[in-house]
mmCIF file of C-alpha atoms in Angstrom:
data_model
loop_
_atom_site.group_PDB
_atom_site.id
_atom_site.type_symbol
_atom_site.label_atom_id
_atom_site.label_comp_id
_atom_site.label_asym_id
_atom_site.label_seq_id
_atom_site.Cartn_x
_atom_site.Cartn_y
_atom_site.Cartn_z
ATOM 1 C CA MET L 1156 80.847 28.920 -40.175
ATOM 2 C CA LYS L 1157 84.076 26.987 -39.847
ATOM 3 C CA GLU L 1158 87.480 28.547 -39.237
ATOM 4 C CA LEU L 1159 88.548 27.702 -42.799
ATOM 5 C CA GLU L 1160 85.537 29.565 -44.180
ATOM 6 C CA ILE L 1161 86.323 32.601 -42.005
ATOM 7 C CA ALA L 1162 89.912 32.592 -43.226
ATOM 8 C CA LYS L 1163 88.707 32.402 -46.845
ATOM 9 C CA ILE L 1164 86.435 35.415 -46.362
ATOM 10 C CA PHE L 1165 89.227 37.428 -44.739
ATOM 11 C CA ILE L 1166 91.740 36.560 -47.464
ATOM 12 C CA SER L 1167 89.198 37.324 -50.211
ATOM 13 C CA LEU L 1168 88.462 40.760 -48.773
ATOM 14 C CA LEU L 1169 92.155 41.432 -48.144
ATOM 15 C CA VAL L 1170 92.966 40.665 -51.769
ATOM 16 C CA LEU L 1171 90.092 42.829 -53.011
ATOM 17 C CA VAL L 1172 90.962 45.794 -50.804
ATOM 18 C CA ASN L 1173 94.661 45.231 -51.568
ATOM 19 C CA PRO L 1174 96.350 47.639 -49.115
ATOM 20 C CA LEU L 1175 99.782 46.987 -50.647
ATOM 21 C CA GLY L 1176 98.571 47.895 -54.122
ATOM 22 C CA ALA L 1177 97.292 51.233 -52.810
ATOM 23 C CA ILE L 1178 100.687 52.259 -51.417
ATOM 24 C CA PRO L 1179 102.157 53.809 -54.620
ATOM 25 C CA LEU L 1180 99.095 56.026 -55.143
ATOM 26 C CA PHE L 1181 98.964 56.938 -51.460
ATOM 27 C CA ILE L 1182 102.571 58.123 -51.623
ATOM 28 C CA SER L 1183 101.978 60.047 -54.851
ATOM 29 C CA LEU L 1184 98.943 61.801 -53.359
ATOM 30 C CA THR L 1185 100.807 62.828 -50.182
ATOM 31 C CA PRO L 1186 104.212 63.998 -51.482
ATOM 32 C CA ASN L 1187 104.543 66.916 -49.055
ATOM 33 C CA ALA L 1188 102.711 65.435 -46.074
ATOM 34 C CA SER L 1189 104.563 64.817 -42.817
ATOM 35 C CA GLN L 1190 104.554 61.421 -41.141
ATOM 36 C CA ILE L 1191 101.997 62.682 -38.634
ATOM 37 C CA GLU L 1192 99.715 63.912 -41.421
ATOM 38 C CA ARG L 1193 100.040 60.623 -43.306
ATOM 39 C CA ARG L 1194 99.064 58.717 -40.164
ATOM 40 C CA ARG L 1195 96.021 60.976 -39.760
ATOM 41 C CA ILE L 1196 94.968 60.302 -43.348
ATOM 42 C CA ALA L 1197 95.587 56.573 -42.837
ATOM 43 C CA LYS L 1198 93.416 56.580 -39.708
ATOM 44 C CA ILE L 1199 90.490 58.297 -41.430
ATOM 45 C CA SER L 1200 90.786 56.096 -44.538
ATOM 46 C CA SER L 1201 90.949 52.838 -42.597
ATOM 47 C CA THR L 1202 87.994 53.889 -40.423
ATOM 48 C CA SER L 1203 86.011 54.632 -43.593
ATOM 49 C CA VAL L 1204 86.951 51.207 -44.976
ATOM 50 C CA ALA L 1205 85.570 49.558 -41.836
ATOM 51 C CA VAL L 1206 82.336 51.588 -42.060
ATOM 52 C CA VAL L 1207 81.791 50.632 -45.725
ATOM 53 C CA ILE L 1208 82.383 46.919 -45.102
ATOM 54 C CA ILE L 1209 80.243 46.762 -41.942
ATOM 55 C CA THR L 1210 77.406 48.743 -43.553
ATOM 56 C CA SER L 1211 77.450 46.465 -46.613
ATOM 57 C CA ALA L 1212 77.368 43.403 -44.375
ATOM 58 C CA LEU L 1213 74.404 44.664 -42.347
ATOM 59 C CA ILE L 1214 72.141 46.084 -45.053
ATOM 60 C CA GLY L 1215 73.277 44.181 -48.160
ATOM 61 C CA GLU L 1216 70.585 41.505 -48.102
ATOM 62 C CA SER L 1217 67.830 44.031 -47.344
ATOM 63 C CA LEU L 1218 69.029 46.180 -50.246
ATOM 64 C CA LEU L 1219 68.828 43.239 -52.665
ATOM 65 C CA LYS L 1220 65.296 42.419 -51.489
ATOM 66 C CA PHE L 1221 64.248 46.055 -51.866
ATOM 67 C CA LEU L 1222 65.585 46.139 -55.433
ATOM 68 C CA GLY L 1223 64.063 42.752 -56.238
ATOM 69 C CA ILE L 1224 67.411 41.198 -57.177
ATOM 70 C CA SER L 1225 67.872 37.495 -56.492
ATOM 71 C CA ILE L 1226 70.924 36.340 -54.561
ATOM 72 C CA GLY L 1227 71.889 34.012 -57.415
ATOM 73 C CA SER L 1228 71.854 36.802 -60.008
ATOM 74 C CA PHE L 1229 73.890 39.060 -57.755
ATOM 75 C CA GLN L 1230 76.396 36.266 -57.116
ATOM 76 C CA VAL L 1231 76.949 35.683 -60.835
ATOM 77 C CA GLY L 1232 77.297 39.417 -61.530
ATOM 78 C CA GLY L 1233 79.522 39.971 -58.489
ATOM 79 C CA GLY L 1234 81.627 36.934 -59.367
ATOM 80 C CA LEU L 1235 82.260 38.273 -62.869
ATOM 81 C CA LEU L 1236 83.259 41.628 -61.375
ATOM 82 C CA VAL L 1237 85.682 39.898 -59.005
ATOM 83 C CA MET L 1238 87.105 37.914 -61.937
ATOM 84 C CA MET L 1239 87.833 41.197 -63.772
ATOM 85 C CA ILE L 1240 89.754 42.418 -60.731
ATOM 86 C CA ALA L 1241 91.648 39.118 -60.497
ATOM 87 C CA LEU L 1242 92.696 39.284 -64.163
ATOM 88 C CA ALA L 1243 93.895 42.875 -63.708
ATOM 89 C CA LEU L 1244 95.964 41.843 -60.683
ATOM 90 C CA MET L 1245 97.532 38.906 -62.512
ATOM 91 C CA ASN L 1246 98.497 41.207 -65.389
ATOM 92 C CA ALA L 1247 99.835 43.878 -62.976
ATOM 93 C CA LYS L 1248 97.342 46.403 -64.328
ATOM 94 C CA PRO L 1249 95.304 49.012 -62.407
ATOM 95 C CA ASN L 1250 92.036 47.725 -60.976
ATOM 96 C CA PRO L 1251 89.413 48.574 -63.652
ATOM 97 C CA THR L 1252 86.629 48.931 -61.064
ATOM 98 C CA LYS L 1253 88.378 51.478 -58.851
ATOM 99 C CA THR L 1254 90.064 54.685 -60.004
ATOM 100 C CA SER L 1255 90.442 55.875 -63.585
ATOM 101 C CA ASP L 1256 93.216 58.147 -64.892
ATOM 102 C CA GLU L 1257 90.844 61.123 -64.735
ATOM 103 C CA GLU L 1258 89.965 60.352 -61.115
ATOM 104 C CA ARG L 1259 93.645 60.101 -60.186
ATOM 105 C CA VAL L 1260 94.326 63.516 -61.711
ATOM 106 C CA GLU L 1261 91.372 64.994 -59.820
ATOM 107 C CA ALA L 1262 92.570 63.329 -56.604
ATOM 108 C CA GLU L 1263 95.923 65.109 -56.873
ATOM 109 C CA LEU L 1264 94.063 68.422 -56.660
ATOM 110 C CA ARG L 1265 92.162 67.513 -53.497
ATOM 111 C CA THR L 1266 93.270 68.810 -50.140
ATOM 112 C CA ASN L 1267 91.619 65.916 -48.278
ATOM 113 C CA ILE L 1268 92.047 62.500 -49.873
ATOM 114 C CA ALA L 1269 91.337 60.291 -46.852
ATOM 115 C CA VAL L 1270 87.760 59.326 -47.707
ATOM 116 C CA VAL L 1271 87.710 60.085 -51.446
ATOM 117 C CA PRO L 1272 89.538 58.635 -53.277
ATOM 118 C CA MET L 1273 91.567 56.575 -50.754
ATOM 119 C CA ALA L 1274 88.767 54.808 -48.855
ATOM 120 C CA MET L 1275 86.357 54.909 -51.793
ATOM 121 C CA PRO L 1276 86.850 53.835 -54.471
ATOM 122 C CA LEU L 1277 90.574 52.999 -54.192
ATOM 123 C CA LEU L 1278 90.369 50.592 -51.242
ATOM 124 C CA THR L 1279 86.684 49.650 -51.099
ATOM 125 C CA GLY L 1280 85.411 49.665 -54.657
ATOM 126 C CA PRO L 1281 82.424 47.871 -56.230
ATOM 127 C CA GLY L 1282 84.214 44.520 -56.102
ATOM 128 C CA THR L 1283 84.706 44.680 -52.339
ATOM 129 C CA ILE L 1284 81.185 45.912 -51.636
ATOM 130 C CA SER L 1285 79.543 43.270 -53.841
ATOM 131 C CA THR L 1286 81.633 40.494 -52.286
ATOM 132 C CA VAL L 1287 80.699 41.582 -48.758
ATOM 133 C CA ILE L 1288 77.025 41.613 -49.745
ATOM 134 C CA ILE L 1289 77.349 38.144 -51.270
ATOM 135 C CA TYR L 1290 78.929 36.736 -48.122
ATOM 136 C CA SER L 1291 76.323 38.439 -45.926
ATOM 137 C CA THR L 1292 73.428 36.998 -47.946
ATOM 138 C CA THR L 1293 74.836 33.480 -47.611
ATOM 139 C CA ALA L 1294 75.449 33.841 -43.852
ATOM 140 C CA HIS L 1295 73.272 31.409 -41.879
ATOM 141 C CA ASN L 1296 73.029 33.380 -38.638
ATOM 142 C CA TRP L 1297 74.107 36.544 -36.855
ATOM 143 C CA MET L 1298 77.269 34.812 -35.683
ATOM 144 C CA SER L 1299 78.338 34.441 -39.314
ATOM 145 C CA VAL L 1300 77.610 38.118 -39.952
ATOM 146 C CA GLY L 1301 79.661 38.898 -36.840
ATOM 147 C CA TYR L 1302 82.629 37.019 -38.313
ATOM 148 C CA LEU L 1303 82.242 39.091 -41.473
ATOM 149 C CA ILE L 1304 82.268 42.300 -39.424
ATOM 150 C CA VAL L 1305 85.378 41.152 -37.543
ATOM 151 C CA SER L 1306 87.047 40.454 -40.899
ATOM 152 C CA GLY L 1307 86.161 44.001 -41.945
ATOM 153 C CA LEU L 1308 87.807 45.431 -38.835
ATOM 154 C CA LEU L 1309 90.943 43.372 -39.468
ATOM 155 C CA ILE L 1310 91.008 44.604 -43.074
ATOM 156 C CA ALA L 1311 90.785 48.191 -41.814
ATOM 157 C CA LEU L 1312 93.727 47.576 -39.487
ATOM 158 C CA SER L 1313 95.695 46.150 -42.416
ATOM 159 C CA CYS L 1314 94.926 49.277 -44.446
ATOM 160 C CA TYR L 1315 96.102 51.526 -41.622
ATOM 161 C CA ALA L 1316 99.335 49.567 -41.210
ATOM 162 C CA ALA L 1317 100.063 49.659 -44.954
ATOM 163 C CA MET L 1318 99.482 53.410 -45.265
ATOM 164 C CA ALA L 1319 101.235 54.310 -42.008
ATOM 165 C CA MET L 1320 104.321 52.384 -43.183
ATOM 166 C CA ALA L 1321 103.907 53.200 -46.881
ATOM 167 C CA THR L 1322 107.380 54.654 -47.435
ATOM 168 C CA PRO L 1323 109.464 51.836 -45.881
ATOM 169 C CA ILE L 1324 107.232 49.150 -47.452
ATOM 170 C CA SER L 1325 107.519 50.774 -50.876
ATOM 171 C CA ARG L 1326 111.288 51.082 -50.487
ATOM 172 C CA TRP L 1327 111.620 47.451 -49.370
ATOM 173 C CA LEU L 1328 109.331 45.811 -51.940
ATOM 174 C CA GLY L 1329 109.679 48.197 -54.854
ATOM 175 C CA GLN L 1330 107.187 48.213 -57.724
ATOM 176 C CA THR L 1331 108.382 44.786 -58.883
ATOM 177 C CA GLY L 1332 107.771 43.273 -55.455
ATOM 178 C CA ILE L 1333 104.293 44.811 -55.260
ATOM 179 C CA ASN L 1334 103.487 43.443 -58.733
ATOM 180 C CA ILE L 1335 104.574 39.957 -57.698
ATOM 181 C CA VAL L 1336 102.344 40.091 -54.612
ATOM 182 C CA ASN L 1337 99.465 41.350 -56.766
ATOM 183 C CA ARG L 1338 99.852 38.456 -59.213
ATOM 184 C CA VAL L 1339 99.716 35.892 -56.404
ATOM 185 C CA MET L 1340 96.659 37.653 -54.955
ATOM 186 C CA GLY L 1341 95.062 37.649 -58.400
ATOM 187 C CA MET L 1342 95.370 33.863 -58.651
ATOM 188 C CA ILE L 1343 93.687 33.436 -55.263
ATOM 189 C CA LEU L 1344 90.957 35.905 -56.169
ATOM 190 C CA ALA L 1345 90.272 34.163 -59.492
ATOM 191 C CA ALA L 1346 89.576 30.911 -57.639
ATOM 192 C CA VAL L 1347 87.238 32.734 -55.234
ATOM 193 C CA SER L 1348 85.375 34.371 -58.121
ATOM 194 C CA VAL L 1349 84.782 30.983 -59.760
ATOM 195 C CA GLU L 1350 83.301 29.653 -56.514
ATOM 196 C CA ILE L 1351 80.984 32.671 -56.268
ATOM 197 C CA ILE L 1352 79.822 32.291 -59.887
ATOM 198 C CA VAL L 1353 79.252 28.531 -59.578
ATOM 199 C CA ASP L 1354 77.273 28.951 -56.356
ATOM 200 C CA GLY L 1355 75.172 31.640 -58.055
ATOM 201 C CA LEU L 1356 74.491 29.381 -61.038
ATOM 202 C CA TYR L 1357 73.396 26.586 -58.695
ATOM 203 C CA ARG L 1358 70.941 29.003 -57.065
ATOM 204 C CA LEU L 1359 69.582 30.131 -60.422
ATOM 205 C CA PHE L 1360 69.498 26.648 -61.961
ATOM 206 C CA PRO L 1361 69.110 24.046 -59.158
ATOM 207 C CA GLN L 1362 69.009 21.264 -61.740
ATOM 208 C CA LEU L 1363 72.709 21.802 -62.399
ATOM 209 C CA ALA L 1364 73.478 20.331 -58.983
ATOM 210 C CA HIS L 1365 71.964 16.979 -59.960
#
């Protein structure tokens, strides 16, 4: 796996997890928490993000084989899911595959939000998990899987940094700034989703490549 491919995987996962987009909800769910408490929540959430990504990378292909789902079919389905997320980002709308309004209301009543809903499904939703599985199934060797795991650890660090500095980042960017970043990320993610779908179609219909 070339350096460019590694960078593409990292950027794709970073856009899907979208630590910046999670900042407003993180602040709203921790209105009375001290800075120390917010850092504790950030640490647990980011650790959970790493566990979800690494687990998906290691057992994703085995899970597909157990369920009898072809890689091509999963790529097309996962690519469409990623496209939905990309369109939501470009329109500055909430991610349709993560938290609903009802889930947000329930989250406000929880005393511990680090794992649910912050880590799952807010940060690592179905789109992230399916993308990790897709990349793991197309990895050619354990070295490639290792790069995917390293990307997951870097994503977790990004999540921790975003949540630990949520207040100053939110004050500096504002909602408009976060929306602008989301729209740019959405454009990148849309291109990635098209690549995933096309590769899946080639696997399902090899004659298309000729």
